[in-house]
GROMACS .gro file of C-alpha atoms in nm:
model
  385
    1UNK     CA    1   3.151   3.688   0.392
    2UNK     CA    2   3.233   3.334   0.215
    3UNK     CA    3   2.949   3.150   0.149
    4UNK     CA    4   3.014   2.740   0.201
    5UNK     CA    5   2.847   2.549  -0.040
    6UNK     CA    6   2.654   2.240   0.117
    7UNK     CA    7   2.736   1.932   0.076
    8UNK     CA    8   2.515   1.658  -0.162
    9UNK     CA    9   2.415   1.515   0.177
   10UNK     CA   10   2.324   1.811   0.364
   11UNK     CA   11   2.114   1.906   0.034
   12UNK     CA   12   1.929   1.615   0.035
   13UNK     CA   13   1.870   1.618   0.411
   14UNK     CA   14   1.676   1.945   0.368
   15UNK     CA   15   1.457   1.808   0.065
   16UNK     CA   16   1.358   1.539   0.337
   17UNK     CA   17   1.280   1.788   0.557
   18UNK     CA   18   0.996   1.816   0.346
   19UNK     CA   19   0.903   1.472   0.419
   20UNK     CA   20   0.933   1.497   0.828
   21UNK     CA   21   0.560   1.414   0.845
   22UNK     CA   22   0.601   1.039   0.684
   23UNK     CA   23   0.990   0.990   0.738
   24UNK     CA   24   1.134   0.930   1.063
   25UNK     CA   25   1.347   1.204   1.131
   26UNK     CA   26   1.603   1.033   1.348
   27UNK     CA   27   1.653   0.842   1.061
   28UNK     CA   28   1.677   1.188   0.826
   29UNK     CA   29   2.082   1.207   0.829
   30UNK     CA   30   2.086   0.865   0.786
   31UNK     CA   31   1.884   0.810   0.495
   32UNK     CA   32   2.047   1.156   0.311
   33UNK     CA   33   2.356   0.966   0.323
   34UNK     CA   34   2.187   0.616   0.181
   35UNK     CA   35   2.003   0.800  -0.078
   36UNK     CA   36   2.050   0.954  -0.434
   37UNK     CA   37   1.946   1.282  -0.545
   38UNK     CA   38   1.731   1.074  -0.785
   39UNK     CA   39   1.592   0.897  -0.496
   40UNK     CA   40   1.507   1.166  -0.323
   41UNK     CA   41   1.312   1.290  -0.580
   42UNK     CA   42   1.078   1.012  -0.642
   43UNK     CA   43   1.011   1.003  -0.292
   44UNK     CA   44   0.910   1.333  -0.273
   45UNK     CA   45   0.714   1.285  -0.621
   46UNK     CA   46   0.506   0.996  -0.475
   47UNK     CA   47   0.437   1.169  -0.134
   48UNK     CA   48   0.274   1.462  -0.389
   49UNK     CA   49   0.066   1.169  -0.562
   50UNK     CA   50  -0.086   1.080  -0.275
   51UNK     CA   51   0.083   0.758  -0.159
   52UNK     CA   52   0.029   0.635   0.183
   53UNK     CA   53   0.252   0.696   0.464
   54UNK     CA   54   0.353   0.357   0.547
   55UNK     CA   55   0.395   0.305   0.253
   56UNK     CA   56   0.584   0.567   0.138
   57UNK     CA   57   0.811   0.464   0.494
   58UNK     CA   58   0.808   0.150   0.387
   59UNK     CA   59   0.986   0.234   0.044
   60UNK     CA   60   1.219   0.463   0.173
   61UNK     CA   61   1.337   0.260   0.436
   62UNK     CA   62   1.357  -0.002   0.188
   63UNK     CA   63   1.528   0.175  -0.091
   64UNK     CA   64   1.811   0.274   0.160
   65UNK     CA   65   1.897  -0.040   0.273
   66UNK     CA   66   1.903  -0.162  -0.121
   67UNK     CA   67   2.130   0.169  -0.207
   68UNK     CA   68   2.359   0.092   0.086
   69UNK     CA   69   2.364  -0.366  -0.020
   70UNK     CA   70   2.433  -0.249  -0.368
   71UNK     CA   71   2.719  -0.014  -0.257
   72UNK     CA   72   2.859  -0.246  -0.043
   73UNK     CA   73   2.825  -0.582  -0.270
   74UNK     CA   74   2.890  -0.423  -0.646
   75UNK     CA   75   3.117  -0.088  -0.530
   76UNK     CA   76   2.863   0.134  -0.770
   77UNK     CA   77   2.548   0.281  -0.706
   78UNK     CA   78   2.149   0.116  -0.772
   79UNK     CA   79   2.110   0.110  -1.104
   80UNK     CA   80   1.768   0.177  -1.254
   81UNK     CA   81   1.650  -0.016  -1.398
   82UNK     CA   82   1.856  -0.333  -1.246
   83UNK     CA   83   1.947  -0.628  -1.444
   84UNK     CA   84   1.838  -0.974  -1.355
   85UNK     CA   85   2.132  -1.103  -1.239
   86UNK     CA   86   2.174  -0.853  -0.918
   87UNK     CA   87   1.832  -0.927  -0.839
   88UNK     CA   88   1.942  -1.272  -0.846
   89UNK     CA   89   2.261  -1.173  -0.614
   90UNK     CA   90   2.025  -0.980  -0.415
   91UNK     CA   91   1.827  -1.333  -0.333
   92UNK     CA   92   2.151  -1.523  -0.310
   93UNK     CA   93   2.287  -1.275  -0.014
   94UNK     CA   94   1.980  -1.299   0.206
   95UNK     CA   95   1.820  -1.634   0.119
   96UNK     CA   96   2.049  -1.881   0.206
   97UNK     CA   97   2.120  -2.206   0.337
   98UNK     CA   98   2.231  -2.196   0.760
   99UNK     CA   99   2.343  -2.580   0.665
  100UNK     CA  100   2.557  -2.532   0.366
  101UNK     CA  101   2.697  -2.159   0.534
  102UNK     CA  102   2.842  -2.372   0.827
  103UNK     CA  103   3.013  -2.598   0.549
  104UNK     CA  104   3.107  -2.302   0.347
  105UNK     CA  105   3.193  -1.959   0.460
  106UNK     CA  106   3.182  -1.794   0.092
  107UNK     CA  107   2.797  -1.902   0.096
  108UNK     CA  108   2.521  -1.659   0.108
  109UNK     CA  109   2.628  -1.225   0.216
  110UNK     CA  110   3.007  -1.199   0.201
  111UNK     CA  111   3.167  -1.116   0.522
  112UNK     CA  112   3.272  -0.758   0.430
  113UNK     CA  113   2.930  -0.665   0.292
  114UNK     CA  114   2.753  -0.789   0.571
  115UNK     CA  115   2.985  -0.621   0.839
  116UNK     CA  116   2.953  -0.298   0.636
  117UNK     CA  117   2.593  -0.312   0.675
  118UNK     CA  118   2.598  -0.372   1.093
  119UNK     CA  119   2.821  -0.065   1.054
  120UNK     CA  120   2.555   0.122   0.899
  121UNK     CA  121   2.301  -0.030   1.164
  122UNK     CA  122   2.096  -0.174   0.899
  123UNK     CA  123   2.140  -0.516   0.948
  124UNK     CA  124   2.104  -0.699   1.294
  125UNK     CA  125   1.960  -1.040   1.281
  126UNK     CA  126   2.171  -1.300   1.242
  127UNK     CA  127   2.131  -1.603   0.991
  128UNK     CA  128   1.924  -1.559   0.637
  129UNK     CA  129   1.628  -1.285   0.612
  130UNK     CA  130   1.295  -1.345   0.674
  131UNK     CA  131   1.165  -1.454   0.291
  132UNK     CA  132   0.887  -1.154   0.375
  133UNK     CA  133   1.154  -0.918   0.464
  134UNK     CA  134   1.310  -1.040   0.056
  135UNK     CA  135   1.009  -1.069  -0.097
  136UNK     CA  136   0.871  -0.704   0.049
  137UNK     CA  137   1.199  -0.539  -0.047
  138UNK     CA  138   1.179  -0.663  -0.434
  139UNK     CA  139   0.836  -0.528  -0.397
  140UNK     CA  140   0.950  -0.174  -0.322
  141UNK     CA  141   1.235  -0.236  -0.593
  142UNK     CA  142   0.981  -0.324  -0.806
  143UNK     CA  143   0.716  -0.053  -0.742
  144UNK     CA  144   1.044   0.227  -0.738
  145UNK     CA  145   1.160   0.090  -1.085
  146UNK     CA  146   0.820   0.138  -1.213
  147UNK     CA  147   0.782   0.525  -1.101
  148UNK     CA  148   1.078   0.591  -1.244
  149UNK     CA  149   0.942   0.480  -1.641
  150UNK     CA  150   1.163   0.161  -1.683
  151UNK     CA  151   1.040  -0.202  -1.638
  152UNK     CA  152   1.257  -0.465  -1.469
  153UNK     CA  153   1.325  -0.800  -1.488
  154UNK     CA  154   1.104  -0.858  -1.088
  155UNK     CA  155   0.897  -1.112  -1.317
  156UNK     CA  156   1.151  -1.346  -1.473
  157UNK     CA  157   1.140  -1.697  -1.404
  158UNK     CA  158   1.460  -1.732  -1.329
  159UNK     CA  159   1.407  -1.481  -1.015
  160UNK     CA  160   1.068  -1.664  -0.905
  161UNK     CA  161   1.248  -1.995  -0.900
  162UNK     CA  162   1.538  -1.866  -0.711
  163UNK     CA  163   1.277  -1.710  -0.406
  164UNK     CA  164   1.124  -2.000  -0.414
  165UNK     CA  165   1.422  -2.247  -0.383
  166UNK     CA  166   1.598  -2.004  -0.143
  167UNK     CA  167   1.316  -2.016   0.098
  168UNK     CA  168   1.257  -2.395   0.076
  169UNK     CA  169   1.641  -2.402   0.156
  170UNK     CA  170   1.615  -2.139   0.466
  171UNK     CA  171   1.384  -2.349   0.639
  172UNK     CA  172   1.269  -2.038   0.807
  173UNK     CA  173   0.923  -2.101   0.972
  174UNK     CA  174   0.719  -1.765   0.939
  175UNK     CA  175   0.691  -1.544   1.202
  176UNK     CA  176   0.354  -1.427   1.348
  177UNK     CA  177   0.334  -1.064   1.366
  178UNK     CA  178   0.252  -1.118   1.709
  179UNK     CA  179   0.285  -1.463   1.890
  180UNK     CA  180   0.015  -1.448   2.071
  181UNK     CA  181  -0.324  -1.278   2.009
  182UNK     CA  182  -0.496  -1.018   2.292
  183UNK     CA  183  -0.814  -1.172   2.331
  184UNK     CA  184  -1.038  -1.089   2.581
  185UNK     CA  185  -0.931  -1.214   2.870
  186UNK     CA  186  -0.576  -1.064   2.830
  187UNK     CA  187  -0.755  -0.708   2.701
  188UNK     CA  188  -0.905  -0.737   3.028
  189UNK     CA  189  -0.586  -0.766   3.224
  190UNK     CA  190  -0.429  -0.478   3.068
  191UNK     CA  191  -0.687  -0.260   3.118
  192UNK     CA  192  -0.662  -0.339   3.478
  193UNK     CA  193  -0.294  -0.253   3.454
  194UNK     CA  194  -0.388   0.113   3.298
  195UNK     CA  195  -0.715   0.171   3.584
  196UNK     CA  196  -0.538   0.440   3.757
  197UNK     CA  197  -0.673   0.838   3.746
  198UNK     CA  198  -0.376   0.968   3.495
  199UNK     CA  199  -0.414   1.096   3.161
  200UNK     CA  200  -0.219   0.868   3.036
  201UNK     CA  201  -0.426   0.567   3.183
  202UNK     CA  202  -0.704   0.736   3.061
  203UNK     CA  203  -0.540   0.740   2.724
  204UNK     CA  204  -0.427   0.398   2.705
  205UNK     CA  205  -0.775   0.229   2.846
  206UNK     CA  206  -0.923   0.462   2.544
  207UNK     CA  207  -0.687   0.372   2.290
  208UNK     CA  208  -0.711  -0.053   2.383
  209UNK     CA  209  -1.091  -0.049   2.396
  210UNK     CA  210  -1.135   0.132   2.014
  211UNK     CA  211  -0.810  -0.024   1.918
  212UNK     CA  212  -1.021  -0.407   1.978
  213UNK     CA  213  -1.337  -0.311   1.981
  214UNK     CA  214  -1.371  -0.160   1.611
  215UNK     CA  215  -1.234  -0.457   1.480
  216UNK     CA  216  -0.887  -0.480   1.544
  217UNK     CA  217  -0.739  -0.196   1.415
  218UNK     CA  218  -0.391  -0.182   1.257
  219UNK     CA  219  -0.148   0.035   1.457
  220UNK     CA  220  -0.116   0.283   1.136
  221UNK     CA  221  -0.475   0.348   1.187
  222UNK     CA  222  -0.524   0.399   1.586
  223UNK     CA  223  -0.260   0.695   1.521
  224UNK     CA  224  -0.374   0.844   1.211
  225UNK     CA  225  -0.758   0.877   1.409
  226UNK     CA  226  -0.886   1.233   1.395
  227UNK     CA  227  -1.168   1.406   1.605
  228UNK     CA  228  -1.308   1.477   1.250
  229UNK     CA  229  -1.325   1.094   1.200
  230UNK     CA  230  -1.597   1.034   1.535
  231UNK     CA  231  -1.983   1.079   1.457
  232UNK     CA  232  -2.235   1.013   1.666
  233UNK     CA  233  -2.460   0.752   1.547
  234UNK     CA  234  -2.826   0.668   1.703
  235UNK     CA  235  -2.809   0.467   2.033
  236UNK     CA  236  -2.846   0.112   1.954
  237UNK     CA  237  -3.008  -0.195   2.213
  238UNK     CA  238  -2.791  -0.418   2.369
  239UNK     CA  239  -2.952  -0.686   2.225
  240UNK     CA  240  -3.156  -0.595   1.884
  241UNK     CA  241  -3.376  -0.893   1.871
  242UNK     CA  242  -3.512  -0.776   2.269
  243UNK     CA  243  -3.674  -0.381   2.239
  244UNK     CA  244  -3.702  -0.370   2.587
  245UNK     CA  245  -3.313  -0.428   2.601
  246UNK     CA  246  -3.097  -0.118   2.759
  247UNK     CA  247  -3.006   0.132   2.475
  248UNK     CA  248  -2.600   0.142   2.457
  249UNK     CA  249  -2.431   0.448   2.294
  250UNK     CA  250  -2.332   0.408   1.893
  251UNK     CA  251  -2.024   0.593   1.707
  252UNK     CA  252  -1.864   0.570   1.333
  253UNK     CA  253  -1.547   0.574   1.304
  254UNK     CA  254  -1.419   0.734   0.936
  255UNK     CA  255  -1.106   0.518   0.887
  256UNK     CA  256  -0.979   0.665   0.497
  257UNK     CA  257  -0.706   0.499   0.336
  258UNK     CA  258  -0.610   0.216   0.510
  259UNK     CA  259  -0.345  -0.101   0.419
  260UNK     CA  260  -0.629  -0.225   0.152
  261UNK     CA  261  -0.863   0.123   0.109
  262UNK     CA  262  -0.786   0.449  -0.064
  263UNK     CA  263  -0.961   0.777   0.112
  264UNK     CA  264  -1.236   0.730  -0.176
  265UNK     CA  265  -1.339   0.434  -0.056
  266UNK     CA  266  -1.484   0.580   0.290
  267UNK     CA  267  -1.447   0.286   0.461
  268UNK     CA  268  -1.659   0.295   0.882
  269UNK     CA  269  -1.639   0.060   1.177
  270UNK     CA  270  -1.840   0.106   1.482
  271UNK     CA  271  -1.800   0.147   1.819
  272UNK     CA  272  -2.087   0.021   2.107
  273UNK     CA  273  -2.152   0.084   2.426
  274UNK     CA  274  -1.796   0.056   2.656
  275UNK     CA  275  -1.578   0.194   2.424
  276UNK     CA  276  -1.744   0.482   2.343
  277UNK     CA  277  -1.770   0.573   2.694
  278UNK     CA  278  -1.424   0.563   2.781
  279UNK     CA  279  -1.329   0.696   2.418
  280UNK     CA  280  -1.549   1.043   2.509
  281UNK     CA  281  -1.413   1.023   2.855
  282UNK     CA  282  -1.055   1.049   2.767
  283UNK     CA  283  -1.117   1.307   2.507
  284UNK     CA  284  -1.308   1.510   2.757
  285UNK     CA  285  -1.064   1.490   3.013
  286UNK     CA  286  -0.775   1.555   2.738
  287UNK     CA  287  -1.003   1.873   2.650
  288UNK     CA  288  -0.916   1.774   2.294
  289UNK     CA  289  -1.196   1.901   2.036
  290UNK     CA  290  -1.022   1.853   1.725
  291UNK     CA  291  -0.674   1.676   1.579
  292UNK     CA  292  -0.528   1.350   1.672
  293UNK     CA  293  -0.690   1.154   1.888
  294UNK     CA  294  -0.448   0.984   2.051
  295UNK     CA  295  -0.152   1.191   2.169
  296UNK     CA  296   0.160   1.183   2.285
  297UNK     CA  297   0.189   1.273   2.714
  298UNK     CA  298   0.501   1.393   2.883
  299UNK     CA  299   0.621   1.266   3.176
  300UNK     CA  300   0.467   1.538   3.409
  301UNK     CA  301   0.109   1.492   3.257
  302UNK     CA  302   0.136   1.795   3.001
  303UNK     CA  303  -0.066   1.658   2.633
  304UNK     CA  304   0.105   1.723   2.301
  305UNK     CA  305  -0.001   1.866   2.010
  306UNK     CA  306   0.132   1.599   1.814
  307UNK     CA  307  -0.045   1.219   1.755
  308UNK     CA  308   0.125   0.941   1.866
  309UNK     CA  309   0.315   0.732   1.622
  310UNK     CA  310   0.247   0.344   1.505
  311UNK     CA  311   0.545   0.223   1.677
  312UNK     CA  312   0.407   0.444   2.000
  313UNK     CA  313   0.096   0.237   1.968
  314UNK     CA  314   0.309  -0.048   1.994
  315UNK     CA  315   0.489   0.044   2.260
  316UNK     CA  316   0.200   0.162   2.519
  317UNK     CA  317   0.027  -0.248   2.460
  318UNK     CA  318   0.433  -0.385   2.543
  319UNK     CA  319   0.436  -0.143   2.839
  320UNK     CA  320   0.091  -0.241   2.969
  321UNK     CA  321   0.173  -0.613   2.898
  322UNK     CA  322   0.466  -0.605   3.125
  323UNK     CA  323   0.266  -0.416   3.380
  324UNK     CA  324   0.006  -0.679   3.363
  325UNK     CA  325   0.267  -0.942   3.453
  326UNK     CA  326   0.281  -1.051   3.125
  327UNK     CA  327   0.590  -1.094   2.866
  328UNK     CA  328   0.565  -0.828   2.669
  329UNK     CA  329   0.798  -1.023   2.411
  330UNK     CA  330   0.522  -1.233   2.298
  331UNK     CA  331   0.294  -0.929   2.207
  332UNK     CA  332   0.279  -0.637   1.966
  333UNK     CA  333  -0.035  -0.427   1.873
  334UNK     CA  334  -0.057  -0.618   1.568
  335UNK     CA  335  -0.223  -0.876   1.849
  336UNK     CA  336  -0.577  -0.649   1.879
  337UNK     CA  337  -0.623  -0.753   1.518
  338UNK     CA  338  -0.531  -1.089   1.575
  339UNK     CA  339  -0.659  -1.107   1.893
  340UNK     CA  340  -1.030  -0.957   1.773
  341UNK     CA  341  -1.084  -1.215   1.507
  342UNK     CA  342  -1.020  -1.501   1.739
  343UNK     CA  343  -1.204  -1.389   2.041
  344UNK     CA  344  -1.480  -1.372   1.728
  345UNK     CA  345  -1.452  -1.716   1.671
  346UNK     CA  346  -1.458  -1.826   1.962
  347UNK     CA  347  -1.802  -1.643   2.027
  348UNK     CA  348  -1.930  -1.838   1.736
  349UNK     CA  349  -1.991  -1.495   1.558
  350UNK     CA  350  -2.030  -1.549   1.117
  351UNK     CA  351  -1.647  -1.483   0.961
  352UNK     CA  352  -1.822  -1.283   0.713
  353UNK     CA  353  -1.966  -1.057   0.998
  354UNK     CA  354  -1.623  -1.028   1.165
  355UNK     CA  355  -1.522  -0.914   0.885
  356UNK     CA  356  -1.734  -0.618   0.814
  357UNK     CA  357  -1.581  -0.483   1.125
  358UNK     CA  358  -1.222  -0.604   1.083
  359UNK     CA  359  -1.243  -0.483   0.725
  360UNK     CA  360  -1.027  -0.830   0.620
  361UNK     CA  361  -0.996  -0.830   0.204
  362UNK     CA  362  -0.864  -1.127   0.225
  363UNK     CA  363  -1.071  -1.443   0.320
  364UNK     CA  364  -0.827  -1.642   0.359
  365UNK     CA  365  -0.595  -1.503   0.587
  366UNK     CA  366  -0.944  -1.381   0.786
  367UNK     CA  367  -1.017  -1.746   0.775
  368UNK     CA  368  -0.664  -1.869   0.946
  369UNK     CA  369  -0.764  -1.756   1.306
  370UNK     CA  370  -1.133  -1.911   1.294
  371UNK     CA  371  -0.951  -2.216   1.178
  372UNK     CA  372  -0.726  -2.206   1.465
  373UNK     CA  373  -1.028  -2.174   1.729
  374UNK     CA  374  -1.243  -2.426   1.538
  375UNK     CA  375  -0.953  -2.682   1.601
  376UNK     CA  376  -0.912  -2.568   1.946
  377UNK     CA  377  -1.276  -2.620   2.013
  378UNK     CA  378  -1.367  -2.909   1.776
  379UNK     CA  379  -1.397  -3.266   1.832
  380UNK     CA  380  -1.142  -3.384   1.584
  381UNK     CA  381  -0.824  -3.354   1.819
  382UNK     CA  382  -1.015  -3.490   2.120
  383UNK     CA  383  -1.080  -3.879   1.983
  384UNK     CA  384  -0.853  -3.955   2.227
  385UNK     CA  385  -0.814  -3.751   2.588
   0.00000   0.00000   0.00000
């Protein structure tokens, strides 16, 4: 019997098999093609380290399209580390100017490098990237160089000025995550749209409630939550300042590593009253004692094994938005955590409280939706009305 060697892609296909937990697999072939044996490798390296998921998705994804741009715009391979000036063409091919392109065709990603990557379905969008699409990607360039022992050239001048001139030039306003923000009053209307007797309405009135309710949480989190994560806490009144108040049922919720946390870190939210009714409901009626919490459901009602993934979160608040009569364009799940800090401002409840439970590091960005309601509600835009 002749044995047929495999092929360099097939080869590295099964080494990502490895990574099936963290990789999209529809994506495997794909990326096997895209990718080095030397890429494949560090990938696999920093999955042993520890890195997170998303992250780790993140920088494959990432390093494929760069493997694929460099292919297409140089003829050779990424090389490691890169020199300055194809970071610089790197800017110059997806920062550009939508002004000076319709003057002159040669400006910005040459024709033949940008069909070649609409072949490879990596690029869609027309017009110049989004500068946090660019600046992410020389991120993961960045962080990639780094693993593998050789320092680029990410911090020269010359490449800061360029991002920053190529974005002033772009005139591309940033893009919310999600347009609008689920606040309460649209939380409420798509939990009317999932008030049926199904599992999966069970599921998806379980998975909105905690989603909000604990702060916001990112959609990398509501599918990563475990059983093991739940613990009871000590019923707590409705209203602590009133002991005569109704006592309302209490439950932690171990979150791990997170966006901003590592697992040491042991970071907890809470979860009163409501959603920790509905939350035990659906796992009793799910008869799910350990694992994911929130699973994937086939069509004829049968509960999988499996969690469901981030972009499955996603998909379940679009799919309730349309059933709710609303567009489910102008939402993803990224609006809970929006939606969570502005309903909080709105309530007049402390930022620094809001963000206990939203777990914000950054004040700042915390700060952007309270400044949002405080104009909305403030007297300064209403001098004259």
């Amino acid at each position: 019997m002749t044995i047929v060697p495999s092929t360099p892609i097939a080869s590295r296909a099964e080494e990502l098999d490895a990574l099936d937990a963290i990789l999209p697999f529809d994506r495997r072939d794909q990326l096997a093609a895209l990718l080095t044996d030397d890429d494949v490798a560090t990938l696999k390296h920093l999955a042993q380290e520890g890195m997170g998921e998303n992250t780790l998705r993140a920088l494959a994804s990432d390093l494929g399209y760069l493997e694929a741009w460099c292919r297409l715009a140089t003829g050779d391979p990424l090389p490691w580390p890169a020199p300055e000036a194809l970071l610089l063409k790197f800017v110059a091919h997806h920062l550009w100017d939508p002004v000076k392109r319709a003057e002159d065709p040669s400006h910005g990603m040459p024709a033949d490098v940008e069909v070649g990557l609409r072949a490879e379905r990596l690029l869609r969008a027309d017009g110049p990237h989004a500068p946090g699409t660019v600046r992410r990607r020389l991120t993961s360039w960045s962080i990639l160089t780094r693993w593998r022992g050789f320092t680029g050239a990410f911090g020269a001048p010359s490449l800061k000025s360029a991002v920053r001139l190529a974005v002033k030039a772009s005139n591309r306003p940033r893009q919310r995550k999600s347009k609008k923000a689920v606040t309460l009053d649209i939380l409420t209307k798509l939990l009317e749209a999932c008030a049926g007797d199904r599992l999966v309405d069970a599921r998806d009135r379980a998975l909105l409630l905690a989603a909000f309710a604990s702060g916001g949480r990112r959609r990398s989190e509501v599918a990563a939550l475990r059983v093991e994560d739940l613990a009871d806490e000590e019923p707590v009144r409705a209203n602590p300042a009133d002991e005569n108040s109704p006592p309302l049922p209490c439950l932690s919720i171990r979150l791990g590593r997170t966006k901003t946390t590592t697992a040491d870190e042991n970071e907890h939210v809470l979860l009163i009253g409501r959603p920790v009714t509905v939350l035990k409901r659906w796992l009793s009626d799910a008869q799910i004692k350990d694992g994911p919490v929130f699973r994937r459901i086939d069509q004829w009602g049968n509960i999988d094994r499996r969690a469901l993934t981030p972009q499955s979160v996603n998909l379940v608040l679009k799919a309730r938005c349309e059933q709710a009569g609303l567009d489910p364009a102008l939402f993803s799940a990224h609006g809970l955590r929006s939606g969570y800090l502005t309903e909080a401002a709105n309530r007049g409840i402390p930022l620094p409280e809001a963000m206990q439970q939203s777990l914000h590091k950054s004040v700042t960005q915390a700060a952007s939706y309270y400044n949002n309601a405080e104009r909305k509600n403030g007297r300064a835009a209403r001098l004259i009305v």
